[in-house]
Structures are given as C-alpha cells and as structure tokens.
Amino acid sequence: MSETCNHDCSSCGQDCASRQAPQHEAPNPNSRVKKIIGVVSGKGGVGKSMTSALLACAMRRRGYRCGILDADITGPSIPRLFGIHGRAMADEKGCWPIQSRMGIDVMSINLLVENEEDPVVWRGPVIAGAVKQFWTDVVWKDVDFLFVDMPPGTGDVPLTVFQSLPVDGIVVVASPQELVSMIVAKAVNMAQMMNIPILGIVENMSYLVCPDCGRQISLFGESHVEQIAAKHGLSVLAKMPIDPELAKLADNGGIETYGGDYLSGAADAIEKLL
Ligand code: ADP
C-alpha cells in the first residue's frame, strides 16, 4: 500500500494487497453472459461502434451467441448499423434486447426513446446509471460474448461502467492520425486500475486501397501502432482499411452482410477467453 493511499482504488494503479475488488452490479437474474468485452477509444469517430458491430458479427459467424450493449448513450449508433429501428419491450422478467437479422441481441438508448433523433441531454451520473441498467435490467439470455460499445475517452462514465460491469477484456480502437501513443497509454492505465486485461489494439482506417491500381494509401500518414503496442506489451489485433463499402453498409443498416474479414485476429483473441 502506498504511503499516500486514500483507499480509493479507482484512482490508483498500484497492485497492492489492499486493492479492493470492484463492486460489480448483479446482472438481471434471467441473464446468462459468459464473457464481456469492452470496446474503447480515445475519442469519437474512430470506428469504435463499427468495430463492436463487426466483432459481434465475426463471433456470431463462428457460431457463438452475441449481444451488444450500446453504452455510448450520447452517440448511439449500433441500431443504425444493423438497421434496427423498433422499440424494446419489457415484461416481468426485464427489458428484452432486439435481435438483429443474424440473431445478435442489441440494447441501446435509441431502442427506448420515442424518437431516435431526440438528443440525450443527461449529466454523467444519469448516463452511467442508464448503462448500469442495461446490465441490471436487460435480459441477456444465453450470451457467449457481450460486446460493450463504450463511451469514448477515459472519463467518469467509462470508469463507472468498468466498475459496474465485470468486463473480461478490453479492445482498444484507434486510427493512425490520433495521438495513438497517448490514447493507448491512457487505456492501459485505466485497464490496470480496473484490473482488466487489454486484448490488444485494432487500428481502424489504417489505409485506403486505390480502386484503380490497388496500391495502399496511408491517408493519415505512416502508422506507428506496432511500436506503440510493443512499448506497452500489447498486440495489434487487426488493421482495417477505410472501405467505402463498409460506410455504405453502415448507413443502410446492412453491416451484417459485409464480406471483409479484417478482424479475424481480434476474433481469435476473444475466442480464447472462453
Ligand atoms: P465511433 O464509434 O468511434 O464514434 P463509428 O463506428 O460511429 O465511430 O464510425 C464513425 C464513422 O466512420 C461512421 O460513419 C462509420 O460508418 C465510418 N467508418 C468507421 N470505420 C470505417 C471504415 N473502416 N471504413 C469506412 N467507414 C468507416
């Protein structure tokens, strides 16, 4: 224990004997979830939701039952990727996710509000409370892998989410033009504080393939993700290009029909958790 210990383990990365296990919230009694994967990014717009959705599709194709808990309450984009626009229903057992065409269970604030274009203007604790309820009140029935599309950054809301949900592993999503080094360091520190393993880094928007000559163009400059990952003892799980087809499918709600297999390395790492 450090001499300056204030007994608040969430603000300290030391792995000392007096570190208290986080008090996770109990899930809905009708839920059966085997593994929870948190998908994080340093800022919005780098493809965190896209990666969450594609990872769930990849694991579903491998025969696993998957769910996505859209914890990005102020920028929920998971239902749109899957073309889901219905309203989630509740009964005496709890609130039920809506299933995608492939059979992926999805819960998002957009499935609960009357008008999906209404903005969520809540303060941090209320947002964190809503995410907790997506765990405590939603029936995640027989789910092998529950992907949590986290709010971007390492602020109060993601911290509360990590404390409330028993997350088994974190996937960090970054784009080459971000200050990847700083973002990875922050994610590593947060994961250490929470005692959650980082499965590795997915670099999204790594390059663009020229449709005429097939050459790979590094739109955001050369990537240094390998060096940064090595510095923290992490693996680079995948490098995903900017793919206009992916953007189109995302806008049309057809993400499940995407043929690219860029995330297979990440899927392998996730599969090993079982
Ligand atoms: P985040 O969850 O990090 O805010 P999103 O997953 O919502 O980011 O992605 C931001 C935008 O970029 C979306 O419009 C999405 O369709 C698009 N996008 C993400 N990754 C790719 C990619 N590899 N190729 C093409 N478009 C992408």
CSV table of C-alpha atoms and ligand atoms in Angstrom, one decimal:
chain,number,residue,atom,x,y,z
A,1,MET,CA,0.0,0.0,0.0
A,2,SER,CA,1.3,3.4,-0.9
A,3,GLU,CA,2.0,6.0,1.9
A,4,THR,CA,-0.4,8.3,0.2
A,5,CYS,CA,-3.2,5.7,-0.1
A,6,ASN,CA,-6.7,7.2,0.1
A,7,HIS,CA,-8.4,3.8,-0.2
A,8,ASP,CA,-10.0,4.8,-3.5
A,9,CYS,CA,-8.7,2.0,-5.8
A,10,SER,CA,-10.4,3.6,-8.8
A,11,SER,CA,-7.9,6.5,-8.8
A,12,CYS,CA,-4.8,4.4,-8.2
A,13,GLY,CA,-2.9,2.0,-10.5
A,14,GLN,CA,-0.9,0.2,-7.8
A,15,ASP,CA,-1.4,-3.5,-7.5
A,16,CYS,CA,-1.2,-3.8,-3.7
A,17,ALA,CA,-2.5,-6.3,-1.2
A,18,SER,CA,-5.2,-3.9,0.0
A,19,ARG,CA,-6.7,-3.3,-3.5
A,20,GLN,CA,-10.4,-4.0,-3.2
A,21,ALA,CA,-12.2,-6.0,-5.8
A,22,PRO,CA,-14.7,-3.7,-7.6
A,23,GLN,CA,-18.3,-4.0,-6.5
A,24,HIS,CA,-19.9,-5.1,-9.7
A,25,GLU,CA,-23.6,-4.7,-10.2
A,26,ALA,CA,-25.6,-8.0,-10.3
A,27,PRO,CA,-27.0,-8.8,-13.7
A,28,ASN,CA,-30.7,-9.4,-14.4
A,29,PRO,CA,-31.4,-12.8,-12.8
A,30,ASN,CA,-32.6,-14.1,-16.1
A,31,SER,CA,-29.3,-13.2,-17.9
A,32,ARG,CA,-26.6,-15.7,-18.7
A,33,VAL,CA,-23.5,-14.0,-20.1
A,34,LYS,CA,-20.2,-15.8,-20.4
A,35,LYS,CA,-17.7,-13.1,-21.3
A,36,ILE,CA,-17.9,-9.3,-21.6
A,37,ILE,CA,-15.7,-7.4,-24.0
A,38,GLY,CA,-15.3,-3.6,-23.6
A,39,VAL,CA,-14.6,-1.8,-26.9
A,40,VAL,CA,-12.9,1.6,-26.1
A,41,SER,CA,-11.4,4.5,-28.0
A,42,GLY,CA,-9.8,7.8,-27.0
A,43,LYS,CA,-12.2,9.9,-28.9
A,44,GLY,CA,-15.3,9.6,-31.0
A,45,GLY,CA,-15.4,8.9,-34.8
A,46,VAL,CA,-12.5,6.4,-35.0
A,47,GLY,CA,-14.8,3.4,-35.6
A,48,LYS,CA,-15.4,2.0,-32.1
A,49,SER,CA,-19.1,1.2,-32.9
A,50,MET,CA,-18.1,-0.2,-36.3
A,51,THR,CA,-15.6,-2.5,-34.6
A,52,SER,CA,-18.0,-3.6,-31.9
A,53,ALA,CA,-20.6,-4.5,-34.6
A,54,LEU,CA,-18.1,-6.3,-36.8
A,55,LEU,CA,-16.7,-8.2,-33.9
A,56,ALA,CA,-20.1,-9.4,-32.8
A,57,CYS,CA,-20.8,-10.4,-36.4
A,58,ALA,CA,-17.5,-12.3,-36.6
A,59,MET,CA,-18.2,-14.2,-33.4
A,60,ARG,CA,-21.7,-14.9,-34.5
A,61,ARG,CA,-20.4,-16.4,-37.7
A,62,ARG,CA,-18.2,-18.6,-35.6
A,63,GLY,CA,-21.3,-20.0,-34.0
A,64,TYR,CA,-21.4,-18.0,-30.7
A,65,ARG,CA,-24.4,-16.2,-29.3
A,66,CYS,CA,-23.6,-12.5,-29.1
A,67,GLY,CA,-25.0,-9.3,-27.7
A,68,ILE,CA,-24.1,-5.7,-28.0
A,69,LEU,CA,-24.7,-3.3,-25.1
A,70,ASP,CA,-24.5,0.2,-26.6
A,71,ALA,CA,-23.0,2.2,-23.7
A,72,ASP,CA,-22.4,5.2,-26.0
A,73,ILE,CA,-25.5,6.8,-24.7
A,74,THR,CA,-25.0,10.3,-26.2
A,75,GLY,CA,-23.9,8.9,-29.6
A,76,PRO,CA,-25.7,5.6,-30.0
A,77,SER,CA,-25.0,4.2,-33.4
A,78,ILE,CA,-25.3,0.4,-33.0
A,79,PRO,CA,-29.0,0.0,-34.0
A,80,ARG,CA,-28.4,2.1,-37.2
A,81,LEU,CA,-25.6,-0.2,-38.3
A,82,PHE,CA,-27.9,-3.2,-38.0
A,83,GLY,CA,-31.0,-1.4,-39.4
A,84,ILE,CA,-32.9,-1.9,-36.2
A,85,HIS,CA,-35.5,0.8,-35.5
A,86,GLY,CA,-38.0,-1.0,-33.2
A,87,ARG,CA,-38.8,-0.3,-29.6
A,88,ALA,CA,-37.5,-2.7,-26.9
A,89,MET,CA,-40.2,-4.3,-24.9
A,90,ALA,CA,-40.2,-5.1,-21.1
A,91,ASP,CA,-42.1,-7.7,-19.1
A,92,GLU,CA,-41.9,-9.0,-15.6
A,93,LYS,CA,-38.5,-10.6,-16.3
A,94,GLY,CA,-36.9,-7.4,-17.5
A,95,CYS,CA,-36.3,-5.4,-20.6
A,96,TRP,CA,-35.6,-7.5,-23.8
A,97,PRO,CA,-33.0,-6.7,-26.4
A,98,ILE,CA,-33.9,-6.6,-30.0
A,99,GLN,CA,-32.4,-9.2,-32.2
A,100,SER,CA,-30.6,-8.4,-35.4
A,101,ARG,CA,-31.2,-10.5,-38.6
A,102,MET,CA,-28.2,-12.7,-37.7
A,103,GLY,CA,-29.6,-13.1,-34.2
A,104,ILE,CA,-27.3,-10.7,-32.3
A,105,ASP,CA,-29.1,-9.2,-29.2
A,106,VAL,CA,-28.9,-5.4,-29.2
A,107,MET,CA,-29.7,-2.9,-26.5
A,108,SER,CA,-29.3,0.8,-27.0
A,109,ILE,CA,-30.9,4.0,-25.7
A,110,ASN,CA,-32.2,4.5,-29.3
A,111,LEU,CA,-34.4,1.5,-28.8
A,112,LEU,CA,-36.1,3.1,-25.8
A,113,VAL,CA,-36.6,6.7,-26.8
A,114,GLU,CA,-39.8,7.7,-28.6
A,115,ASN,CA,-37.9,9.5,-31.4
A,116,GLU,CA,-34.4,8.2,-32.2
A,117,GLU,CA,-33.4,11.7,-33.3
A,118,ASP,CA,-34.0,13.1,-29.9
A,119,PRO,CA,-30.7,14.1,-28.2
A,120,VAL,CA,-29.9,12.6,-24.8
A,121,VAL,CA,-29.0,15.6,-22.7
A,122,TRP,CA,-28.2,14.0,-19.4
A,123,ARG,CA,-25.4,14.6,-16.9
A,124,GLY,CA,-22.7,12.0,-16.4
A,125,PRO,CA,-24.1,10.2,-13.4
A,126,VAL,CA,-27.5,9.7,-15.1
A,127,ILE,CA,-25.8,8.4,-18.3
A,128,ALA,CA,-23.7,6.0,-16.1
A,129,GLY,CA,-27.0,4.9,-14.4
A,130,ALA,CA,-28.6,4.1,-17.7
A,131,VAL,CA,-25.6,2.0,-18.7
A,132,LYS,CA,-25.8,0.1,-15.4
A,133,GLN,CA,-29.5,-0.6,-16.1
A,134,PHE,CA,-28.6,-2.0,-19.5
A,135,TRP,CA,-26.8,-4.6,-17.4
A,136,THR,CA,-29.1,-5.0,-14.3
A,137,ASP,CA,-32.5,-4.7,-16.1
A,138,VAL,CA,-31.9,-6.2,-19.5
A,139,VAL,CA,-32.3,-9.9,-20.1
A,140,TRP,CA,-29.1,-11.1,-21.8
A,141,LYS,CA,-30.2,-14.6,-22.3
A,142,ASP,CA,-27.5,-17.2,-23.1
A,143,VAL,CA,-25.0,-14.8,-24.5
A,144,ASP,CA,-21.4,-16.1,-25.0
A,145,PHE,CA,-19.9,-12.7,-25.8
A,146,LEU,CA,-21.4,-9.4,-24.8
A,147,PHE,CA,-19.7,-6.5,-26.5
A,148,VAL,CA,-19.9,-3.2,-24.7
A,149,ASP,CA,-19.6,-0.2,-27.1
A,150,MET,CA,-18.1,2.2,-24.5
A,151,PRO,CA,-18.5,5.9,-24.5
A,152,PRO,CA,-15.3,7.5,-25.9
A,153,GLY,CA,-12.4,8.6,-23.6
A,154,THR,CA,-11.4,7.6,-20.1
A,155,GLY,CA,-13.7,9.9,-18.2
A,156,ASP,CA,-16.2,9.4,-15.5
A,157,VAL,CA,-18.8,7.5,-17.4
A,158,PRO,CA,-16.5,4.8,-18.8
A,159,LEU,CA,-14.9,4.5,-15.4
A,160,THR,CA,-18.3,3.9,-13.7
A,161,VAL,CA,-19.2,1.4,-16.4
A,162,PHE,CA,-16.0,-0.6,-15.9
A,163,GLN,CA,-16.6,-0.6,-12.1
A,164,SER,CA,-20.2,-1.8,-12.5
A,165,LEU,CA,-19.8,-4.5,-15.2
A,166,PRO,CA,-17.5,-7.5,-14.8
A,167,VAL,CA,-15.6,-6.8,-18.1
A,168,ASP,CA,-13.3,-9.7,-19.1
A,169,GLY,CA,-11.2,-7.9,-21.7
A,170,ILE,CA,-10.7,-4.6,-23.5
A,171,VAL,CA,-10.2,-4.0,-27.2
A,172,VAL,CA,-8.7,-0.5,-27.9
A,173,VAL,CA,-9.7,1.0,-31.3
A,174,ALA,CA,-7.5,3.8,-32.7
A,175,SER,CA,-7.0,5.5,-36.0
A,176,PRO,CA,-3.5,6.3,-37.3
A,177,GLN,CA,-3.9,10.0,-37.1
A,178,GLU,CA,-4.9,10.1,-33.5
A,179,LEU,CA,-2.3,10.6,-30.8
A,180,VAL,CA,-2.3,6.8,-30.6
A,181,SER,CA,0.6,6.7,-28.1
A,182,MET,CA,-1.2,8.8,-25.5
A,183,ILE,CA,-4.5,7.1,-26.1
A,184,VAL,CA,-3.0,3.7,-25.7
A,185,ALA,CA,-1.2,4.8,-22.5
A,186,LYS,CA,-4.4,6.1,-21.0
A,187,ALA,CA,-6.3,2.9,-21.9
A,188,VAL,CA,-3.5,0.8,-20.4
A,189,ASN,CA,-3.5,2.8,-17.2
A,190,MET,CA,-7.3,2.6,-16.9
A,191,ALA,CA,-7.3,-1.1,-17.5
A,192,GLN,CA,-4.6,-1.6,-14.9
A,193,MET,CA,-6.6,0.4,-12.3
A,194,MET,CA,-9.6,-1.8,-13.1
A,195,ASN,CA,-7.5,-5.0,-13.2
A,196,ILE,CA,-8.9,-5.8,-16.7
A,197,PRO,CA,-6.7,-7.3,-19.4
A,198,ILE,CA,-6.3,-5.5,-22.6
A,199,LEU,CA,-6.7,-7.9,-25.5
A,200,GLY,CA,-5.0,-5.6,-28.0
A,201,ILE,CA,-5.3,-2.8,-30.4
A,202,VAL,CA,-7.5,-2.6,-33.6
A,203,GLU,CA,-6.2,0.1,-35.9
A,204,ASN,CA,-9.1,1.3,-38.0
A,205,MET,CA,-8.9,3.5,-41.1
A,206,SER,CA,-5.3,2.2,-41.5
A,207,TYR,CA,-5.1,2.7,-45.2
A,208,LEU,CA,-7.2,3.1,-48.3
A,209,VAL,CA,-6.9,0.7,-51.3
A,210,CYS,CA,-6.8,2.7,-54.6
A,211,PRO,CA,-9.7,1.4,-56.7
A,212,ASP,CA,-7.7,1.8,-59.9
A,213,CYS,CA,-4.2,0.4,-59.1
A,214,GLY,CA,-4.8,-1.5,-55.9
A,215,ARG,CA,-2.0,0.5,-54.1
A,216,GLN,CA,-2.4,1.0,-50.3
A,217,ILE,CA,-2.5,4.7,-49.5
A,218,SER,CA,-1.8,5.7,-45.9
A,219,LEU,CA,-4.2,8.6,-45.8
A,220,PHE,CA,-3.3,9.7,-42.3
A,221,GLY,CA,0.5,9.1,-42.6
A,222,GLU,CA,2.5,6.0,-41.7
A,223,SER,CA,1.2,4.1,-38.7
A,224,HIS,CA,3.4,3.6,-35.7
A,225,VAL,CA,0.9,1.3,-34.0
A,226,GLU,CA,3.3,-1.7,-33.8
A,227,GLN,CA,5.9,0.3,-31.9
A,228,ILE,CA,3.4,1.7,-29.6
A,229,ALA,CA,1.8,-1.6,-28.9
A,230,ALA,CA,5.2,-3.2,-28.3
A,231,LYS,CA,6.0,-0.4,-25.8
A,232,HIS,CA,3.0,-1.5,-23.7
A,233,GLY,CA,3.4,-5.2,-24.3
A,234,LEU,CA,0.2,-5.3,-26.3
A,235,SER,CA,-0.6,-7.0,-29.7
A,236,VAL,CA,-2.0,-5.3,-32.8
A,237,LEU,CA,-5.1,-7.4,-33.3
A,238,ALA,CA,-6.1,-6.0,-36.7
A,239,LYS,CA,-5.6,-3.3,-39.2
A,240,MET,CA,-8.8,-2.3,-41.0
A,241,PRO,CA,-8.8,-0.1,-44.1
A,242,ILE,CA,-11.2,2.7,-44.9
A,243,ASP,CA,-13.7,0.8,-47.1
A,244,PRO,CA,-16.4,2.8,-48.9
A,245,GLU,CA,-18.4,-0.4,-49.0
A,246,LEU,CA,-18.3,-0.6,-45.2
A,247,ALA,CA,-19.5,3.0,-44.9
A,248,LYS,CA,-22.4,2.3,-47.3
A,249,LEU,CA,-23.5,-0.8,-45.5
A,250,ALA,CA,-23.3,1.1,-42.2
A,251,ASP,CA,-25.6,3.8,-43.5
A,252,ASN,CA,-28.0,1.3,-44.9
A,253,GLY,CA,-28.2,-0.9,-41.8
A,254,GLY,CA,-26.6,-3.8,-43.6
A,255,ILE,CA,-23.4,-4.3,-41.6
A,256,GLU,CA,-24.1,-8.0,-41.2
A,257,THR,CA,-23.6,-8.6,-44.9
A,258,TYR,CA,-20.1,-7.1,-45.0
A,259,GLY,CA,-17.7,-9.7,-46.5
A,260,GLY,CA,-14.3,-8.3,-45.2
A,261,ASP,CA,-12.5,-10.4,-42.7
A,262,TYR,CA,-10.1,-7.8,-41.3
A,263,LEU,CA,-11.0,-8.5,-37.6
A,264,SER,CA,-10.2,-12.3,-37.6
A,265,GLY,CA,-7.1,-11.7,-35.4
A,266,ALA,CA,-9.3,-9.9,-32.8
A,267,ALA,CA,-11.9,-12.6,-33.0
A,268,ASP,CA,-9.2,-15.2,-32.3
A,269,ALA,CA,-8.1,-13.3,-29.2
A,270,ILE,CA,-11.7,-13.0,-28.0
A,271,GLU,CA,-12.5,-16.7,-28.7
A,272,LYS,CA,-9.6,-17.7,-26.4
A,273,LEU,CA,-11.3,-16.1,-23.4
A,274,LEU,CA,-13.9,-18.9,-23.3
B,1,ADP,P1,-17.1,5.8,-33.1
B,1,ADP,O1,-18.0,4.7,-32.5
B,1,ADP,O2,-15.7,5.7,-32.7
B,1,ADP,O3,-17.7,7.2,-32.8
B,1,ADP,P2,-18.2,5.0,-35.7
B,1,ADP,O4,-18.0,3.5,-35.6
B,1,ADP,O5,-19.5,5.5,-35.4
B,1,ADP,O6,-17.1,5.7,-34.7
B,1,ADP,O7,-17.6,5.4,-37.1
B,1,ADP,C1,-17.6,6.8,-37.4
B,1,ADP,C2,-18.0,6.9,-38.9
B,1,ADP,O8,-16.9,6.3,-39.7
B,1,ADP,C3,-19.2,6.2,-39.3
B,1,ADP,O9,-20.0,6.9,-40.2
B,1,ADP,C4,-18.8,4.8,-39.9
B,1,ADP,O10,-19.7,4.3,-40.8
B,1,ADP,C5,-17.5,5.3,-40.5
B,1,ADP,N1,-16.4,4.2,-40.5
B,1,ADP,C6,-15.8,3.6,-39.4
B,1,ADP,N2,-14.9,2.8,-39.8
B,1,ADP,C7,-14.9,2.8,-41.2
B,1,ADP,C8,-14.1,2.1,-42.2
B,1,ADP,N3,-13.1,1.2,-41.8
B,1,ADP,N4,-14.3,2.3,-43.5
B,1,ADP,C9,-15.3,3.2,-43.8
B,1,ADP,N5,-16.0,3.9,-42.9
B,1,ADP,C10,-15.8,3.7,-41.6
